[in-house]
Tab-separated table of C-alpha atoms in Angstrom:
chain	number	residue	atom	x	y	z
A	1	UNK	CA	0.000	0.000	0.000
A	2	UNK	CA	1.369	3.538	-1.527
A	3	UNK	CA	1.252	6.040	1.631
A	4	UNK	CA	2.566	9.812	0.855
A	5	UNK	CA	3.126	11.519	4.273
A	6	UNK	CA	3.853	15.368	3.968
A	7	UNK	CA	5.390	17.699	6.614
A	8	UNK	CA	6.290	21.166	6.479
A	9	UNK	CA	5.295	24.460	8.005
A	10	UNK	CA	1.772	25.885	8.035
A	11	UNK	CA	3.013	29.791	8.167
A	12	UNK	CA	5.325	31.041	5.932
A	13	UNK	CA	6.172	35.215	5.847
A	14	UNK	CA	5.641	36.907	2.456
A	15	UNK	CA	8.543	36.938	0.263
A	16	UNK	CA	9.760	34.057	1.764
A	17	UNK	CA	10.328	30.687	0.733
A	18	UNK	CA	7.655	27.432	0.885
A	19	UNK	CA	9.076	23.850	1.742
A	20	UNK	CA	7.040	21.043	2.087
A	21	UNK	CA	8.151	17.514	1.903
A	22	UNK	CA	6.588	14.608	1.553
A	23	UNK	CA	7.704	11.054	2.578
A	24	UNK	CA	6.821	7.812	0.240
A	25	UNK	CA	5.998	4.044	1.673
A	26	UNK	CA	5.290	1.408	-0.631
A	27	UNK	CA	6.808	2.906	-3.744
A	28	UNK	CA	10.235	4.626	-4.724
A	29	UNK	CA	10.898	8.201	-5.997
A	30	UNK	CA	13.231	6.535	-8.484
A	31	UNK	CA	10.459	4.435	-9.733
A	32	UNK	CA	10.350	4.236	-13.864
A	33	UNK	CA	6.519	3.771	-13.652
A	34	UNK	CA	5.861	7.171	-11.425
A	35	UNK	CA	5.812	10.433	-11.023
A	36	UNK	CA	5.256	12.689	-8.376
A	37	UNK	CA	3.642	15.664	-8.168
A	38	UNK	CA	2.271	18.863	-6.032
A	39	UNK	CA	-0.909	20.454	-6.520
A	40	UNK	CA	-2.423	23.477	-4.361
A	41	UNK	CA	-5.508	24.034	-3.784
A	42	UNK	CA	-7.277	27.203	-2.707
A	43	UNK	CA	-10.555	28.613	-3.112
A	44	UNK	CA	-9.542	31.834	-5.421
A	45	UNK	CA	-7.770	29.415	-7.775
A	46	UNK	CA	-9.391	25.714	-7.329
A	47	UNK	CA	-7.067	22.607	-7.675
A	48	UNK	CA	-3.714	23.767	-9.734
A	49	UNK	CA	-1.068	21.772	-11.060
A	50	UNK	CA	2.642	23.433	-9.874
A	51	UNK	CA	4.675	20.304	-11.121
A	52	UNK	CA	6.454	16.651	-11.107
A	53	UNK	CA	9.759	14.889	-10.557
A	54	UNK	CA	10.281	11.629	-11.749
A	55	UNK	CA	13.164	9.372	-12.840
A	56	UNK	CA	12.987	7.757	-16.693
A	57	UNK	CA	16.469	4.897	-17.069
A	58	UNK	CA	17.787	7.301	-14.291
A	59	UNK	CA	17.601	10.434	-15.979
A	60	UNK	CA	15.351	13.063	-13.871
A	61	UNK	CA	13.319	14.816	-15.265
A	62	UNK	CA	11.506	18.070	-14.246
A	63	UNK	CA	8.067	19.644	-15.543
A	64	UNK	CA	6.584	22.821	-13.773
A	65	UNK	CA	3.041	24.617	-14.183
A	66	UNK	CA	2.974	27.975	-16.023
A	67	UNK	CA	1.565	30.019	-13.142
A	68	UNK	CA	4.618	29.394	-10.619
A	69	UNK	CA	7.609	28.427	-13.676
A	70	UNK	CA	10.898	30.367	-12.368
A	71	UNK	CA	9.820	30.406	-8.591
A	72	UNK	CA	9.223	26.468	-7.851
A	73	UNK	CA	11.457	23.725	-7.782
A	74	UNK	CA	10.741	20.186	-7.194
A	75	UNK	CA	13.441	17.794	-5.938
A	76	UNK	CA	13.945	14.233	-5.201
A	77	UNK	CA	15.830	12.488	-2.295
A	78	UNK	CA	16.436	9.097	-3.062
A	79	UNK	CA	18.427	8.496	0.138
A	80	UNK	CA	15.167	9.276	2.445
A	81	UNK	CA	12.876	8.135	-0.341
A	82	UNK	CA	10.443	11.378	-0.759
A	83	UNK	CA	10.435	14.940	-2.399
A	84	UNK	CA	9.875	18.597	-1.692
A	85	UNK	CA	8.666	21.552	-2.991
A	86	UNK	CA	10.545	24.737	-2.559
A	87	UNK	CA	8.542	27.793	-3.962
A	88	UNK	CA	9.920	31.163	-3.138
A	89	UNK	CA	8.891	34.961	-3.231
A	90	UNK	CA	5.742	33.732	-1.978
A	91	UNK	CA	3.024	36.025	-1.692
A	92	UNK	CA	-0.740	35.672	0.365
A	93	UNK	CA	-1.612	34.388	-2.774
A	94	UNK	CA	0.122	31.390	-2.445
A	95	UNK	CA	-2.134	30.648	0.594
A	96	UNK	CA	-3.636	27.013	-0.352
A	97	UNK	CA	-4.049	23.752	0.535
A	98	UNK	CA	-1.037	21.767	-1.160
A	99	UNK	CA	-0.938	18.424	-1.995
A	100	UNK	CA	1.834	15.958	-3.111
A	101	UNK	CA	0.404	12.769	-5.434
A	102	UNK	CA	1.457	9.738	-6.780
A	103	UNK	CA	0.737	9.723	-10.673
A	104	UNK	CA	1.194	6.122	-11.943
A	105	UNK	CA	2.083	5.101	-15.039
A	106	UNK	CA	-0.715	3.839	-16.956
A	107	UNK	CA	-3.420	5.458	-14.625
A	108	UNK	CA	-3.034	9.067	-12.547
A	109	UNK	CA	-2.868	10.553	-9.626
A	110	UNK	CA	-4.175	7.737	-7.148
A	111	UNK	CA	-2.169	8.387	-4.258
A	112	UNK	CA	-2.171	11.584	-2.777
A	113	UNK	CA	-0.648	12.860	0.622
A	114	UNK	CA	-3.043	14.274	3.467
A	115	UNK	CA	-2.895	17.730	2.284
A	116	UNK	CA	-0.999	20.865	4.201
A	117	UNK	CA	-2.677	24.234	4.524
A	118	UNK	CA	0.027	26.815	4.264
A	119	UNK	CA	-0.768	30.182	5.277
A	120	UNK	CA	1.622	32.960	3.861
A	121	UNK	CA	1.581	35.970	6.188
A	122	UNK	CA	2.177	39.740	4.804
B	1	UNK	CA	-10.489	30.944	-14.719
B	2	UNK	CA	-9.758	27.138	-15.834
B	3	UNK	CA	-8.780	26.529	-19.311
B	4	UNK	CA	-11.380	23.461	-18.350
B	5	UNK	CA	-14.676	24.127	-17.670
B	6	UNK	CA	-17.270	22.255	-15.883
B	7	UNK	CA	-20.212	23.634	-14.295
B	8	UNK	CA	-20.214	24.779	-10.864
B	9	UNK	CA	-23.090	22.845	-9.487
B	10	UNK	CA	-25.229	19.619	-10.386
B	11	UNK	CA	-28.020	17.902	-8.408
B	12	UNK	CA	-30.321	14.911	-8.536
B	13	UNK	CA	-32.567	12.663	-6.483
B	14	UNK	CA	-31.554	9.451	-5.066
B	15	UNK	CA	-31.691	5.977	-7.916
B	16	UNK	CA	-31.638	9.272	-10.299
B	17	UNK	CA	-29.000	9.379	-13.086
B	18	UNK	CA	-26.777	12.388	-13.458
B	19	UNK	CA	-23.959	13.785	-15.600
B	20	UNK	CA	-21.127	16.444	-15.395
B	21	UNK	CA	-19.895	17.701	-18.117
B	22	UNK	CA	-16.195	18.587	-18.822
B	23	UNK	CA	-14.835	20.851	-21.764
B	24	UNK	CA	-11.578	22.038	-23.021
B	25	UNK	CA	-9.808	22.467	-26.408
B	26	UNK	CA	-7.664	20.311	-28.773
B	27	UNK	CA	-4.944	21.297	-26.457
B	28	UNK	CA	-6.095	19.506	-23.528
B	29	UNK	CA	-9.126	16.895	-23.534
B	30	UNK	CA	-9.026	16.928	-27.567
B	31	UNK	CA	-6.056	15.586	-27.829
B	32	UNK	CA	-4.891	13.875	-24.284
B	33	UNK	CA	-6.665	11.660	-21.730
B	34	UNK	CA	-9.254	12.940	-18.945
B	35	UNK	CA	-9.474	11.954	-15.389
B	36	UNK	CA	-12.191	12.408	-12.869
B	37	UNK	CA	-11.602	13.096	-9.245
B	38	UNK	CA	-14.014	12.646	-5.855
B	39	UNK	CA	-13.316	14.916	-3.184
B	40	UNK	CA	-14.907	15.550	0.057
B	41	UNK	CA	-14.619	18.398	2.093
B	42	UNK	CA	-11.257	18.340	4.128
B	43	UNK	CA	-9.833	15.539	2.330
B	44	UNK	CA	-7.510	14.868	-0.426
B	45	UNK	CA	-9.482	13.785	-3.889
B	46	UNK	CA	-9.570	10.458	-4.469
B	47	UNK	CA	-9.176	9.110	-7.833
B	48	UNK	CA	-12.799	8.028	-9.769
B	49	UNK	CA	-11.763	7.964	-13.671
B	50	UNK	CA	-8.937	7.343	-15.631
B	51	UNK	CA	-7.804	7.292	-18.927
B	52	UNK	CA	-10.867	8.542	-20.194
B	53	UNK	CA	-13.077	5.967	-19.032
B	54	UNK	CA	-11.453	3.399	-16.238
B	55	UNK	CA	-11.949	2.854	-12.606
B	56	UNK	CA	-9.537	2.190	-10.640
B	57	UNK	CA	-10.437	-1.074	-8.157
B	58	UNK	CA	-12.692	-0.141	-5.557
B	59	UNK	CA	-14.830	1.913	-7.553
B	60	UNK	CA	-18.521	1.093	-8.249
B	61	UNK	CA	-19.600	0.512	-11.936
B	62	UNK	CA	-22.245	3.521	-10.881
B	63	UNK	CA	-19.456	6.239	-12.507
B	64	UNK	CA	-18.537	5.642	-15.213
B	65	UNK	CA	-17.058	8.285	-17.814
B	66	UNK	CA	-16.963	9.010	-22.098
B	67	UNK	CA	-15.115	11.501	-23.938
B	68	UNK	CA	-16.076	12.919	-27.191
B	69	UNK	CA	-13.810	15.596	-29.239
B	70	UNK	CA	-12.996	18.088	-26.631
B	71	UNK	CA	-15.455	17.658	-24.115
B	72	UNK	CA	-15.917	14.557	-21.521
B	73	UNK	CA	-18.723	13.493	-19.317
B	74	UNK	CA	-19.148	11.822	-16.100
B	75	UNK	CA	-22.431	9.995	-15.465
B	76	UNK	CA	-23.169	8.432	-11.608
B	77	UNK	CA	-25.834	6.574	-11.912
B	78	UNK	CA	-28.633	5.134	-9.168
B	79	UNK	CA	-27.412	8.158	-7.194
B	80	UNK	CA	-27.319	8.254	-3.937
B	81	UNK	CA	-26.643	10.577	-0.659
B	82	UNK	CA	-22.731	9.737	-0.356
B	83	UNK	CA	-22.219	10.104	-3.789
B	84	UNK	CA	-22.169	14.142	-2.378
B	85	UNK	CA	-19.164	15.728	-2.940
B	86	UNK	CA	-16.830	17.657	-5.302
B	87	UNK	CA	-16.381	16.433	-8.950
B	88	UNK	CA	-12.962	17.490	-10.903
B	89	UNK	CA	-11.848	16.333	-14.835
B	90	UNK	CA	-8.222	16.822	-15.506
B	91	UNK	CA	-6.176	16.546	-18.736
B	92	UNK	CA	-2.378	17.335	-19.490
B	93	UNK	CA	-2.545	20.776	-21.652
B	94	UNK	CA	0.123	20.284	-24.778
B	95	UNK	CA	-0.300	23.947	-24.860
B	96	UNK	CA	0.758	24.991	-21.261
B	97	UNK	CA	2.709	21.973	-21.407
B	98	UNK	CA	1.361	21.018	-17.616
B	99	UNK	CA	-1.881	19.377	-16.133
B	100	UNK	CA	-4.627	21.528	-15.859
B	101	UNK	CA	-8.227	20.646	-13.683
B	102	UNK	CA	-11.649	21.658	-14.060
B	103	UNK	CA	-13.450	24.337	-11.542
B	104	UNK	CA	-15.192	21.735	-10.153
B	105	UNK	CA	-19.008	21.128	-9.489
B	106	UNK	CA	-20.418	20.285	-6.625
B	107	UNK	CA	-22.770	17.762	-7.235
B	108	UNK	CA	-25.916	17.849	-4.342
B	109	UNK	CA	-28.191	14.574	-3.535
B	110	UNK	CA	-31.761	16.218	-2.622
């Protein structure tokens, strides 16, 4: 069973940078049948896509959403066996629920981690 | 504003039948794959539809999902009370080169 634990802080100051990590049982980031993903989710802007890591014949690989390209970065840690998120110059817009999700190869995005409210604080 | 629309809100009676629509543009649902999400409130979604028109294990043969051109439906049918929740379609956008997700509608049992 695929479990996706996330930590990270709930309060981040304006301007700042966002980290959240989350933690992977049951699969491996370095998987060639996965990738992994964040999505945010806030009322003002509904679920959105901010990007994947994933490993292809152990090249890694890198896609980002258009709305937070040039602030985000998503990076894998195969020693500890999860990812983060790092998005920076955050603003109170950036306020959201974020996610981080399993999408498998051959299906989508069926596992998905519990969810972390971050509040960004001018 | 989603490059996918669905509408906001969708209701129906309990056994009833009921759709949500999904549409997009060759860039998205034309010419890629749509997924359906469940989500209730204060909890991750949960994955209902994929590849157009697959459940995963554990879903009941009540959803099921069709895609024509650029738009996509989900129908749940013999509806009933739990079936309340949140309803998203997603496709990967060649355009934006990313995923993109419907608004959302919010589908009510009366």
């Amino acid at each position: 069973q695929v479990q996706l634990q996330q930590s990270g802080p709930a309060v981040v100051k304006a301007s700042q940078t966002l980290s959240l990590t989350c933690d992977i049982s049951g699969d491996s980031v370095s998987s060639n049948s996965a990738t992994w993903n964040w999505i945010r989710q806030s009322p003002s802007r509904g679920l959105e896509w901010l990007g994947r890591t994933y490993y292809r014949r152990s090249k890694l690989y890198n896609d980002y959403g258009i709305s937070v390209r040039g602030r985000i970065s998503i990076n894998p840690d195969t020693s500890k066996n999860q990812f983060s998120l790092h998005l920076n110059s955050v603003t109170p817009e950036d306020t959201a629920v974020y996610y981080c999700a399993r999408e498998l190869f051959g299906s989508d995005f069926d596992y998905w981690g519990q969810g972390t409210l971050v509040t960004v604080s001018s | 504003q989603s490059v996918v629309t669905q509408p906001p809100s969708a209701s129906g009676t309990p056994g009833q039948r009921v759709t949500i629509s999904c549409s997009g543009s060759s860039s998205n649902i034309g010419g890629n794959y749509v997924h359906w999400f469940q989500q209730f409130p204060g909890t991750a979604p949960k994955l209902l539809i994929y590849k157009n028109n697959h459940r995963p294990s554990g879903v009941p043969d009540r959803f099921s999902a069709s895609k024509s051109g650029t738009s996509a439906s989900l129908a749940i049918s013999g509806l009933r009370s739990e079936d309340e929740a949140d309803y998203y379609c997603a496709a990967w956008d060649d355009s934006l080169s990313g995923r993109v997700f419907g608004g959302g509608t919010k589908l009510t049992v009366l």
